[in-house]
Coordinates of C-alpha atoms and ligand atoms in Angstrom, one line a residue:
Chain A
X262 CA -6.0 -6.3 -28.1
X263 CA -8.6 -7.1 -25.7
X264 CA -11.8 -5.7 -25.1
X265 CA -10.9 -4.8 -21.2
X266 CA -7.5 -4.1 -19.9
X267 CA -7.3 -4.0 -16.1
X268 CA -3.9 -3.2 -14.3
X269 CA -3.4 -5.1 -11.0
X270 CA -4.0 -8.6 -10.1
X271 CA -5.8 -8.3 -6.6
X272 CA -9.1 -7.6 -5.4
X273 CA -10.6 -4.4 -7.6
X274 CA -9.1 -6.5 -10.5
X275 CA -11.3 -9.2 -9.4
X276 CA -14.3 -7.4 -9.0
X277 CA -14.1 -5.8 -12.2
X278 CA -13.8 -9.3 -13.9
X279 CA -16.8 -10.6 -12.1
X280 CA -18.7 -7.3 -12.8
X281 CA -17.6 -7.0 -16.5
X282 CA -18.7 -11.2 -16.6
X283 CA -21.9 -10.5 -15.1
X284 CA -22.6 -8.2 -18.1
X285 CA -20.4 -9.5 -20.8
X286 CA -19.8 -13.6 -21.1
X287 CA -17.4 -13.6 -24.2
X288 CA -15.5 -9.9 -24.2
X289 CA -11.7 -10.5 -23.9
X290 CA -10.3 -9.9 -20.3
X291 CA -6.4 -9.3 -19.9
X292 CA -5.1 -8.8 -16.4
X293 CA -1.7 -7.7 -16.2
X294 CA -0.3 -7.9 -12.7
X295 CA 3.7 -7.2 -11.5
X296 CA 3.0 -9.8 -8.5
X297 CA 3.7 -12.8 -10.3
X298 CA 1.3 -15.0 -7.9
X299 CA -2.2 -16.4 -8.0
X300 CA -5.0 -14.1 -6.5
X301 CA -4.3 -13.8 -3.1
X302 CA -5.9 -12.4 -0.1
X303 CA -3.4 -9.6 0.9
X304 CA -4.3 -9.3 4.5
X305 CA -3.8 -13.2 5.1
X306 CA -0.1 -12.5 4.3
X307 CA 0.2 -12.1 8.6
X308 CA -1.9 -15.2 8.8
X309 CA 0.0 -17.1 6.6
X310 CA 3.7 -16.5 8.8
X311 CA 1.5 -17.1 11.8
X312 CA 0.7 -20.8 10.4
X313 CA -3.2 -19.5 10.6
X314 CA -3.1 -20.2 6.2
X315 CA -0.4 -21.6 4.1
X316 CA 0.6 -20.1 0.5
X317 CA -1.9 -23.1 -0.9
X318 CA -4.2 -21.8 0.9
X319 CA -4.5 -18.2 0.0
X320 CA -5.7 -18.3 -3.5
X321 CA -8.7 -15.5 -3.2
X322 CA -10.9 -17.6 -5.8
X323 CA -10.5 -21.0 -7.2
X324 CA -7.8 -21.9 -8.8
X325 CA -9.9 -22.3 -12.2
X326 CA -11.1 -18.6 -11.5
X327 CA -8.7 -17.4 -14.8
X328 CA -9.8 -20.0 -16.7
X329 CA -13.8 -20.0 -16.0
X330 CA -13.7 -16.5 -16.6
X331 CA -12.1 -16.2 -19.7
X332 CA -9.1 -13.8 -18.3
X333 CA -6.0 -13.8 -19.8
X334 CA -3.2 -13.5 -17.7
X335 CA -0.1 -11.4 -17.6
X336 CA 1.4 -11.5 -14.4
X337 CA 5.1 -10.2 -12.7
X338 CA 5.4 -7.4 -15.6
X339 CA 4.8 -4.4 -15.2
X340 CA 2.7 -1.1 -17.3
X341 CA 4.6 1.6 -17.5
X342 CA 2.9 4.0 -19.4
X343 CA -0.9 4.8 -21.0
X344 CA -1.7 5.8 -24.4
X345 CA -4.9 7.3 -23.9
X346 CA -5.3 8.2 -27.6
X347 CA -4.1 4.6 -29.6
X348 CA -6.0 3.5 -26.6
X349 CA -2.6 1.3 -25.6
X350 CA -1.0 0.4 -22.0
X351 CA 3.0 -0.3 -22.6
X352 CA 4.6 -3.0 -20.7
X353 CA 8.1 -3.6 -18.8
X354 CA 8.6 -6.8 -21.0
X355 CA 8.3 -4.1 -24.2
X356 CA 5.3 -5.1 -25.5
X357 CA 2.1 -3.1 -25.8
X358 CA -1.8 -4.1 -24.8
X359 CA -4.6 -2.3 -26.8
X360 CA -7.8 -1.8 -25.1
X361 CA -11.4 -0.8 -25.2
X362 CA -11.6 -0.1 -21.7
X363 CA -9.1 0.1 -19.1
X364 CA -9.2 -0.9 -15.5
X365 CA -6.8 0.8 -13.2
X366 CA -6.8 -1.2 -10.3
X367 CA -3.1 -0.8 -9.2
X368 CA -3.8 -0.5 -5.3
X369 CA -0.7 1.1 -3.5
X370 CA 2.7 0.8 -2.4
X371 CA 4.8 1.6 0.9
X372 CA 5.3 5.2 1.8
X373 CA 8.6 5.3 3.2
X374 CA 9.8 8.6 4.6
X375 CA 13.8 9.5 4.1
X376 CA 15.3 8.1 7.0
X377 CA 19.0 9.0 7.8
X378 CA 21.7 5.9 7.4
X379 CA 18.8 3.7 6.3
X380 CA 21.0 2.3 3.7
X381 CA 22.9 0.5 6.5
X382 CA 20.5 -1.5 7.0
X383 CA 20.7 -4.2 5.5
X384 CA 18.1 -7.0 6.5
X385 CA 14.9 -5.2 5.9
X386 CA 11.2 -4.6 4.1
X387 CA 8.0 -3.6 3.8
X388 CA 5.0 -5.8 4.7
X389 CA 2.7 -5.2 1.7
X390 CA 2.9 -8.4 -0.2
X391 CA 3.5 -12.3 -0.1
X392 CA 6.9 -11.4 -1.7
X393 CA 7.6 -9.4 1.2
X394 CA 6.3 -11.8 4.1
X395 CA 8.3 -14.8 2.7
X396 CA 11.5 -12.8 2.8
X397 CA 10.7 -11.7 6.5
X398 CA 10.0 -15.2 7.2
X399 CA 13.6 -15.9 5.5
X400 CA 15.4 -12.8 7.4
X401 CA 13.9 -14.2 10.9
X402 CA 14.7 -17.2 13.4
X403 CA 14.4 -17.6 17.3
X404 CA 17.1 -15.2 17.8
X405 CA 15.6 -12.5 16.0
X406 CA 15.4 -8.7 17.3
X407 CA 13.3 -7.3 15.2
X408 CA 12.2 -3.1 14.6
X409 CA 8.9 -2.1 13.3
X410 CA 8.5 1.3 12.3
X411 CA 4.9 2.0 12.1
X412 CA 2.1 0.9 14.7
X413 CA -1.0 1.0 12.0
X414 CA -2.9 -1.8 10.7
X415 CA 0.2 -3.2 8.5
X416 CA 2.6 -2.9 11.2
X417 CA 0.7 -5.0 14.1
X418 CA -0.3 -7.1 11.6
X419 CA 3.1 -8.1 11.4
X420 CA 3.8 -8.2 14.7
X421 CA 0.9 -10.4 15.1
X422 CA 2.4 -12.7 12.2
X423 CA 6.0 -13.3 13.7
X424 CA 5.9 -12.2 17.5
X425 CA 5.9 -15.8 18.2
X426 CA 9.4 -16.6 15.6
X427 CA 11.3 -14.1 17.0
X428 CA 13.2 -13.4 20.2
X429 CA 12.0 -9.6 20.8
X430 CA 10.0 -6.9 18.5
X431 CA 10.0 -3.1 19.2
X432 CA 7.6 -1.3 17.5
X433 CA 8.4 2.7 17.1
X434 CA 5.9 5.5 16.0
X435 CA 5.6 9.0 16.1
X436 CA 1.8 9.2 16.9
X437 CA 1.5 8.8 20.4
X438 CA -0.8 5.9 20.4
X439 CA -1.3 2.7 18.5
X440 CA -3.9 2.4 15.5
X441 CA -4.9 5.8 15.5
X442 CA -6.5 5.6 11.9
X443 CA -9.1 3.5 13.4
X444 CA -9.7 3.9 17.5
X445 CA -9.8 6.2 20.2
X446 CA -7.4 6.3 23.1
X447 CA -8.6 4.5 25.2
X448 CA -9.5 1.9 22.7
X449 CA -5.6 2.1 21.5
X450 CA -4.1 1.4 25.5
X451 CA -6.2 -1.6 25.7
X452 CA -4.9 -3.0 22.3
X453 CA -1.3 -1.6 23.4
X454 CA -1.8 -3.1 27.0
X455 CA -2.7 -6.9 25.6
X456 CA -0.1 -6.6 23.2
X457 CA 2.4 -5.4 25.8
X458 CA 1.4 -8.6 27.9
X459 CA 2.5 -10.7 25.2
X460 CA 5.5 -9.0 25.3
X461 CA 5.9 -6.7 22.6
X462 CA 7.8 -3.1 23.1
X463 CA 6.8 0.1 22.3
X464 CA 8.0 3.3 21.6
X465 CA 5.5 6.1 20.7
X466 CA 5.7 9.6 19.9
X467 CA 9.2 9.3 18.7
X468 CA 10.8 8.3 15.8
X469 CA 14.1 7.2 13.7
X470 CA 16.4 10.1 14.2
X471 CA 19.2 8.1 12.4
X472 CA 20.1 4.2 11.8
X473 CA 23.6 4.9 13.1
X474 CA 24.5 1.0 12.0
X475 CA 23.2 -2.4 10.4
X476 CA 21.9 -3.1 13.9
X477 CA 21.6 -0.3 16.0
X478 CA 19.2 3.7 15.4
X479 CA 18.7 6.0 17.8
X480 CA 15.2 8.0 18.3
X481 CA 14.5 11.0 18.1
X482 CA 14.4 11.2 22.2
X483 CA 18.0 9.5 22.2
X484 CA 17.4 6.2 22.7
X485 CA 19.7 3.7 21.9
X486 CA 17.7 0.4 19.8
X487 CA 19.3 -2.5 18.4
X488 CA 17.5 -4.9 16.4
X489 CA 19.0 -6.8 13.2
X490 CA 15.7 -6.9 11.4
X491 CA 13.7 -3.9 9.8
X492 CA 10.3 -4.0 8.9
X493 CA 8.8 -0.4 8.0
X494 CA 4.9 0.0 7.8
X495 CA 4.8 3.6 8.2
X496 CA 1.9 4.7 5.5
X497 CA 1.2 3.7 2.1
X498 CA 0.7 5.8 -1.1
X499 CA -2.2 5.3 -3.5
X500 CA -0.8 4.2 -7.3
X501 CA -1.6 7.1 -9.3
X502 CA 1.5 7.7 -11.8
X503 CA 0.3 6.2 -14.7
X504 CA -3.1 8.5 -15.0
X505 CA -1.6 10.9 -13.4
X506 CA 1.3 11.0 -16.1
X507 CA -1.7 11.3 -18.7
X508 CA -3.8 14.5 -17.3
X509 CA -6.2 12.3 -15.3
X510 CA -7.8 13.7 -12.3
X511 CA -6.1 13.2 -9.4
X512 CA -6.4 14.2 -5.6
X513 CA -5.5 12.0 -2.9
X514 CA -6.5 8.9 -5.2
X515 CA -8.1 9.0 -8.7
X516 CA -11.1 10.5 -9.1
X517 CA -13.8 8.5 -9.9
X518 CA -17.5 8.1 -9.6
X519 CA -20.1 5.6 -8.0
X520 CA -19.5 3.7 -11.3
X521 CA -15.5 3.7 -11.7
X522 CA -15.6 6.1 -14.1
X523 CA -12.3 8.7 -13.9
X524 CA -11.9 11.8 -15.2
X525 CA -10.8 10.4 -18.9
X526 CA -13.4 8.7 -21.2
X527 CA -12.8 4.3 -21.3
X528 CA -10.7 4.4 -18.4
X529 CA -12.1 3.4 -15.1
X530 CA -10.2 2.7 -11.5
X531 CA -11.4 1.5 -8.2
X532 CA -9.7 0.3 -5.0
X533 CA -6.7 1.7 -2.7
X534 CA -5.7 3.9 -6.0
X535 CA -9.2 5.4 -6.6
X536 CA -11.3 7.6 -3.9
X537 CA -14.6 7.1 -3.0
X538 CA -17.5 8.8 -1.8
X539 CA -17.6 7.8 2.3
X540 CA -20.7 7.8 3.1
X541 CA -20.1 8.1 7.2
X542 CA -19.2 11.4 7.3
X543 CA -20.4 12.6 3.6
X544 CA -16.6 13.2 2.2
X545 CA -14.5 12.6 -0.9
X546 CA -11.4 10.1 0.4
X547 CA -9.4 6.9 0.0
X548 CA -10.9 3.8 1.5
X549 CA -8.8 1.3 1.6
X550 CA -9.9 -1.9 2.4
X551 CA -10.2 -5.0 0.7
X552 CA -14.3 -5.0 0.7
X553 CA -14.1 -1.0 -0.9
X554 CA -11.8 -2.6 -3.2
X555 CA -14.3 -5.6 -4.3
X556 CA -17.3 -3.7 -4.6
X557 CA -15.9 -0.3 -6.1
X558 CA -14.0 -3.1 -8.7
X559 CA -17.2 -5.0 -9.1
X560 CA -19.0 -1.6 -10.0
X561 CA -16.6 -0.2 -12.7
X562 CA -16.8 -4.2 -14.3
X563 CA -20.1 -3.7 -14.6
X564 CA -20.5 -0.2 -16.3
X565 CA -17.3 -1.3 -18.4
X566 CA -19.5 -3.9 -19.8
X567 CA -22.2 -1.6 -20.4
X568 CA -24.3 -2.3 -17.4
X569 CA -25.3 -0.5 -14.3
X570 CA -24.9 -1.0 -10.5
X571 CA -23.5 2.1 -8.7
X572 CA -21.2 1.3 -5.3
X573 CA -22.5 3.9 -3.0
X574 CA -22.3 2.8 0.1
X575 CA -18.3 2.8 0.5
X576 CA -17.3 3.7 4.1
X577 CA -14.5 2.4 6.3
X578 CA -14.7 -0.5 8.0
X579 CA -11.9 -2.9 10.1
X580 CA -12.0 -6.3 11.2
X581 CA -8.9 -7.1 12.8
X582 CA -7.2 -9.2 15.6
X583 CA -4.5 -9.4 17.6
X584 CA -4.1 -13.1 18.7
X585 CA -7.6 -13.5 20.9
X586 CA -8.4 -9.8 21.1
X587 CA -10.8 -8.8 17.9
X588 CA -11.4 -5.3 17.0
X589 CA -14.2 -4.2 14.6
X590 CA -14.8 -0.6 13.8
X591 CA -16.6 1.2 11.2
X592 CA -17.6 4.6 10.2
X593 CA -16.9 8.0 11.4
X594 CA -15.7 9.1 14.3
X595 CA -17.9 12.3 14.8
X596 CA -21.2 13.5 16.4
X597 CA -21.7 12.4 20.2
X598 CA -19.8 9.6 21.4
X599 CA -21.7 7.4 23.7
X600 CA -19.1 4.6 25.6
X601 CA -21.7 1.9 26.4
X602 CA -18.6 -0.6 27.9
X603 CA -15.3 0.2 29.0
X604 CA -13.6 -2.6 31.4
X605 CA -10.6 -4.7 31.4
X606 CA -11.2 -6.6 28.2
X607 CA -14.3 -5.0 26.4
X608 CA -14.5 -1.5 25.1
X609 CA -17.4 -0.3 23.0
X610 CA -18.2 3.5 21.5
X611 CA -21.0 4.4 19.3
X612 CA -21.0 7.6 17.8
X613 CA -24.3 9.2 16.5
X614 CA -25.2 12.4 14.6
X615 CA -28.4 13.7 13.3
X616 CA -30.6 10.6 14.7
X617 CA -27.8 8.2 13.2
X618 CA -25.4 5.6 14.1
X619 CA -22.6 7.3 12.1
X620 CA -19.5 4.8 13.7
X621 CA -18.5 2.5 16.1
X622 CA -15.4 1.0 17.8
X623 CA -15.9 -2.4 19.0
X624 CA -13.3 -4.5 21.0
X625 CA -13.4 -7.6 23.2
X626 CA -16.9 -8.8 22.9
X627 CA -17.6 -8.0 18.9
X628 CA -20.7 -10.6 18.3
X629 CA -23.2 -9.4 15.7
X630 CA -21.3 -6.0 14.9
X631 CA -22.4 -6.1 11.3
X632 CA -26.1 -4.9 12.5
X633 CA -24.6 -1.7 13.5
X634 CA -22.6 -1.6 10.5
X635 CA -25.7 -1.7 8.6
X636 CA -27.5 0.9 10.9
X637 CA -24.6 2.7 9.5
X638 CA -24.9 1.6 6.1
X639 CA -28.8 2.1 5.7
X640 CA -28.3 5.4 7.6
X641 CA -31.2 3.7 9.5
X642 CA -33.2 6.7 12.1
X643 CA -32.8 5.6 15.5
X644 CA -36.0 7.0 16.3
X645 CA -37.5 4.3 14.2
X646 CA -35.8 2.0 16.2
X647 CA -35.6 0.5 19.9
X648 CA -32.0 2.2 20.2
X649 CA -31.9 1.7 24.1
X650 CA -32.0 -2.4 23.2
X651 CA -29.0 -1.8 20.3
X652 CA -27.0 0.2 21.9
X653 CA -27.0 -2.5 25.0
X654 CA -26.3 -5.7 22.4
X655 CA -26.6 -5.5 18.1
X656 CA -30.3 -7.3 17.9
X657 CA -32.8 -7.8 15.3
X658 CA -35.6 -7.3 18.4
X659 CA -34.6 -3.5 18.1
X660 CA -36.3 -2.7 15.1
X661 CA -40.2 -3.0 14.4
X662 CA -42.1 -5.7 14.0
X663 CA -43.0 -4.8 9.9
X664 CA -38.7 -4.5 9.6
X665 CA -38.1 -8.0 11.6
X666 CA -41.3 -9.3 8.8
X667 CA -39.5 -7.9 6.1
X668 CA -35.5 -9.2 7.4
X669 CA -36.6 -12.8 8.3
X670 CA -40.2 -13.4 6.6
X671 CA -38.4 -12.4 2.8
X672 CA -35.7 -13.4 0.5
X673 CA -32.8 -10.8 0.2
Chain B
X161 CA -34.6 -21.5 -3.7
X162 CA -35.7 -22.4 -1.1
X163 CA -34.6 -20.5 2.7
X164 CA -35.7 -20.8 6.5
X165 CA -38.1 -17.9 7.0
X166 CA -39.9 -17.0 10.8
X167 CA -43.2 -16.8 11.7
X168 CA -42.4 -14.5 14.7
X169 CA -46.0 -15.0 16.3
X170 CA -45.8 -18.3 16.6
X171 CA -42.1 -18.8 18.3
X172 CA -42.6 -20.4 22.2
X173 CA -38.7 -19.5 22.4
X174 CA -38.1 -22.6 23.3
X175 CA -34.8 -22.9 21.6
X176 CA -35.1 -26.6 20.3
X177 CA -33.8 -25.1 17.1
X178 CA -30.9 -24.2 18.7
X179 CA -30.5 -27.9 20.1
X180 CA -31.5 -29.4 16.7
X181 CA -28.9 -27.0 14.6
X182 CA -26.1 -28.2 17.2
X183 CA -26.8 -31.9 17.0
X184 CA -26.8 -31.7 13.2
X185 CA -23.5 -30.2 13.1
X186 CA -21.7 -32.3 15.4
X187 CA -21.6 -34.9 13.0
X188 CA -22.2 -37.4 16.0
X189 CA -25.4 -39.6 16.0
X190 CA -26.5 -40.2 19.6
X191 CA -28.4 -36.8 20.6
X192 CA -27.6 -36.8 24.3
X193 CA -23.4 -37.9 23.6
X194 CA -23.1 -34.7 21.3
X195 CA -25.3 -32.6 23.8
X196 CA -25.1 -33.5 27.3
X197 CA -23.0 -31.1 28.9
X198 CA -22.3 -29.1 26.3
X199 CA -22.7 -25.5 26.0
X200 CA -24.1 -25.2 23.0
X201 CA -22.8 -23.8 19.8
X202 CA -25.7 -23.1 17.2
X203 CA -26.1 -21.3 14.1
X204 CA -29.4 -20.3 14.8
X205 CA -30.1 -18.1 17.6
X206 CA -32.9 -17.5 19.4
X207 CA -33.6 -13.9 20.6
X208 CA -35.8 -12.8 23.4
X209 CA -36.9 -10.2 24.9
X210 CA -40.5 -8.3 26.1
X211 CA -42.5 -11.6 25.5
X212 CA -41.2 -11.7 22.3
X213 CA -39.1 -14.0 20.8
X214 CA -37.9 -15.4 16.9
X215 CA -34.9 -17.5 15.5
X216 CA -32.2 -16.0 13.6
X217 CA -30.2 -17.4 11.5
X218 CA -28.0 -16.9 7.7
X219 CA -30.8 -15.4 5.1
X220 CA -28.7 -16.9 2.3
X221 CA -28.8 -13.3 0.9
X222 CA -28.5 -13.4 -3.2
X223 CA -26.0 -10.5 -3.0
X224 CA -24.2 -10.9 0.1
X225 CA -21.8 -8.9 1.8
X226 CA -20.3 -10.7 4.2
X227 CA -19.1 -12.9 0.9
X228 CA -17.5 -9.6 -0.4
X229 CA -15.9 -8.9 3.0
X230 CA -14.4 -12.1 3.2
X231 CA -10.9 -11.5 3.2
X232 CA -9.4 -15.3 2.7
X233 CA -12.0 -15.9 0.0
X234 CA -13.6 -18.1 2.7
X235 CA -17.1 -17.6 1.7
X236 CA -18.8 -18.7 -1.3
X237 CA -22.1 -17.4 -2.9
X238 CA -22.6 -21.8 -4.3
X239 CA -24.5 -22.1 -7.6
X240 CA -27.7 -23.6 -5.3
X241 CA -27.7 -20.2 -3.5
X242 CA -26.5 -21.4 -0.4
X243 CA -23.9 -19.4 1.5
X244 CA -20.7 -21.7 2.6
X245 CA -18.0 -21.3 4.1
X246 CA -14.7 -23.0 3.7
X247 CA -13.4 -23.4 6.8
X248 CA -9.6 -25.0 6.2
X249 CA -9.4 -21.3 4.5
X250 CA -11.3 -18.8 7.0
X251 CA -8.9 -17.4 9.4
X252 CA -11.0 -16.4 12.0
X253 CA -10.7 -12.6 11.1
X254 CA -14.1 -12.1 11.8
X255 CA -14.5 -9.8 8.5
X256 CA -18.0 -11.4 7.9
X257 CA -19.2 -10.7 11.9
X258 CA -18.4 -7.0 10.8
X259 CA -20.1 -7.0 7.6
X260 CA -23.3 -9.7 8.2
X261 CA -26.6 -7.5 8.9
X262 CA -28.5 -10.3 10.6
X263 CA -25.4 -10.9 12.9
X264 CA -25.8 -14.8 11.6
X265 CA -21.9 -15.4 11.4
X266 CA -20.2 -16.7 14.5
X267 CA -17.0 -18.3 15.6
X268 CA -17.2 -21.9 16.2
X269 CA -15.3 -24.1 18.7
X270 CA -12.2 -24.6 15.9
X271 CA -11.2 -20.5 16.4
X272 CA -12.4 -20.0 12.7
X273 CA -16.4 -18.9 11.5
X274 CA -19.7 -20.9 11.3
X275 CA -22.7 -20.4 9.5
X276 CA -26.1 -21.9 8.3
X277 CA -25.5 -24.0 5.3
X278 CA -28.9 -25.0 5.3
X279 CA -28.1 -28.6 6.9
X280 CA -27.8 -29.6 3.2
X281 CA -24.8 -31.4 3.5
X282 CA -24.6 -32.5 7.1
X283 CA -26.8 -35.8 7.7
X284 CA -30.1 -33.9 8.5
X285 CA -30.6 -32.9 4.5
X286 CA -32.7 -30.2 5.2
X287 CA -33.1 -27.7 8.3
X288 CA -32.5 -29.5 11.4
X289 CA -34.0 -26.7 13.1
X290 CA -37.2 -26.2 11.1
X291 CA -37.4 -30.2 11.5
X292 CA -37.9 -29.9 14.8
X293 CA -39.7 -26.6 15.7
X294 CA -42.9 -27.8 17.6
X295 CA -45.1 -25.1 16.3
X296 CA -44.0 -24.3 12.6
X297 CA -42.4 -20.6 13.9
X298 CA -39.4 -21.4 11.4
X299 CA -40.6 -22.9 8.0
X300 CA -37.9 -23.8 5.0
X301 CA -40.4 -23.0 2.0
X302 CA -39.7 -20.5 -1.6
X303 CA -41.2 -17.3 -1.3
Ligands
LIG217 C1 -0.8 -6.6 5.7 C2 -1.9 -6.1 5.2 C3 -3.0 -6.5 5.7 C4 -4.3 -5.7 5.6 N1 -5.5 -6.1 6.3 C5 -6.8 -5.7 5.8 C6 -7.5 -6.1 6.6 O1 -7.9 -7.0 7.5 N2 -8.9 -5.8 6.0 C7 -9.1 -4.8 4.7 O2 -10.3 -4.8 4.8 N3 -8.1 -4.5 4.4 C8 -7.0 -5.1 4.4 N4 -5.8 -5.0 3.8 C9 -6.1 -3.8 3.0 C10 -6.4 -4.2 1.7 O3 -5.5 -5.8 1.4 C11 -6.1 -3.4 0.9 O4 -7.4 -2.6 0.6 C12 -6.6 -3.8 -1.0 O5 -5.8 -5.2 -0.9 C13 -6.8 -3.4 -2.0 O6 -7.3 -4.1 -3.2 P1 -6.7 -3.4 -4.2 O7 -6.9 -4.2 -5.8 O8 -7.3 -1.9 -4.8 O9 -4.8 -3.0 -4.8 P2 -4.0 -4.1 -4.2 O10 -4.5 -5.2 -3.5 O11 -2.5 -3.1 -3.6 O12 -3.4 -5.0 -5.7 C14 -2.9 -4.2 -6.7 C15 -1.8 -4.7 -7.3 O13 -1.4 -3.7 -8.2 C16 -0.1 -4.4 -8.8 N5 0.4 -3.0 -9.5 C17 0.2 -1.3 -9.2 N6 0.7 -1.1 -10.5 C18 0.7 -1.6 -11.2 C19 1.4 -1.5 -12.7 N7 1.8 -0.3 -12.9 N8 1.4 -2.5 -13.6 C20 1.3 -3.8 -13.2 N9 0.5 -4.0 -11.5 C21 0.4 -3.2 -11.0 C22 0.4 -4.0 -7.7 O14 0.9 -4.8 -7.8 C23 -0.6 -5.3 -7.0 O15 -0.5 -6.2 -7.0 C24 -4.5 -4.7 4.8 C25 -3.5 -4.5 3.7 C26 -2.0 -5.3 4.1 C27 -0.8 -4.7 3.5

């Protein structure tokens, strides 16, 4: 029996724990996670492979975190079912844990479309977890020819992680450009060109028709590929199964309100398994990014413990680098598109709608990008600031004297 | 807690705060050696336009978005209210740059991120930018 039971031991779970403890310092908390690791920054797995961090430094919180917060952990164990009437969860080790409040922080899992002959490939992995990264590291060496299926964020971060360790990397994607979820066409071209300069090969607008052996494949347009290691990074699916099985409301992700409440009493959800209201385009959707997982978890934790601090500022934002090229994007690419900067190494586009900034893409020079992010988040009317100034460079000078005094002359 | 606040109307735009910041965080004892012929990379930056100028550095927010956005658990809101970065954990992903509404976090020479930590742990012991400001355009006080 635990007052609070959390399924999943990642970012949303940590937000939940910190949220609960803000309100309730004594209630018992149990976290059940099927990855047998101390909580780590999931996005760090590629940085670990390229040597920018180490396994020992990837812990997302101090090693005393669970003790400090009086959290019992059950790791390496999966929750197999929820009984909402008895208010308990069943575990893969045969035991059960009862709860007063339950948090679903189950994240997402790799999605693999059926690919003919994939069972022939021996050296293959997805790229979502520390264990995936360690497995990949053990499969590759300086002679490896790696095939990455998927030119999205996860596929390309994987490429960055291992490029210096292997002989060649080929990336294939059905989309005709890289990072289509966060870049426009010009942005995609710039990033693709910079990766090509580093030696990455791309096959775009095509997919794998068939794996013809453990080391060969043909593409939909008949190209023959040879490789020895396969990384699949096609997409992810939210882990909503447990909740769906008990009749909970699920669209693409678990439906929650800004307090993290689901359609079932005493069950909460947040992070990559849940939807949220994206304020940059007024749409209910999954925003699968780390800050969102933290904020949704925290709001849920606070309300589980009886408090109320809604998280109502969700929107996509990504900061992703490939070698020395930085990319920061946020919001939605709707409304008027204004290309402010477009040269060989830099690209900047602002999207405005109804007198507001609703989205931006910055590649290369990303200094002070957060000022743009805050304009989106706060829905700042653009006629209340010096838009000409801020359009050129994100800067506080663009705000009125009164706003500047508020920002720089008060505690926040 | 004491924070650094800006009195914009007194700012001369002299950028001494930037130099004092760079020196205080250089770990060196000789200002000339620390700053001579170096392009400084301070954690405080003066904005200037149309005859107006003011300095911007970390506001040490009570509910910091940068800390929440950090993918590495490298940024912390410490018990004394100061937001600090563990540069051994930072991987330089720039998520904090994406999140900070003041534009007050920037890369260091090491390729990881740096930010104002109020000089409490360097040899200055209190904000060097404030100490050296000739016109009290930045102050370190409780508000
Ligand atoms: C390679 C990579 C790079 C990324 N880079 C970035 C980035 O730069 N910036 C960014 O913002 N985001 C990035 N992301 C996305 C970010 O990692 C996620 O948004 C974030 O981890 C979501 O946190 P979460 O807690 O909701 O879910 P997850 O991190 O997915 O964690 C859910 C956990 O729950 C466990 N679980 C699921 N079901 C059960 C069950 N039934 N029983 C027990 N345990 C269960 C899972 O195994 C997992 O450990 C990246 C992701 C990947 C894979």
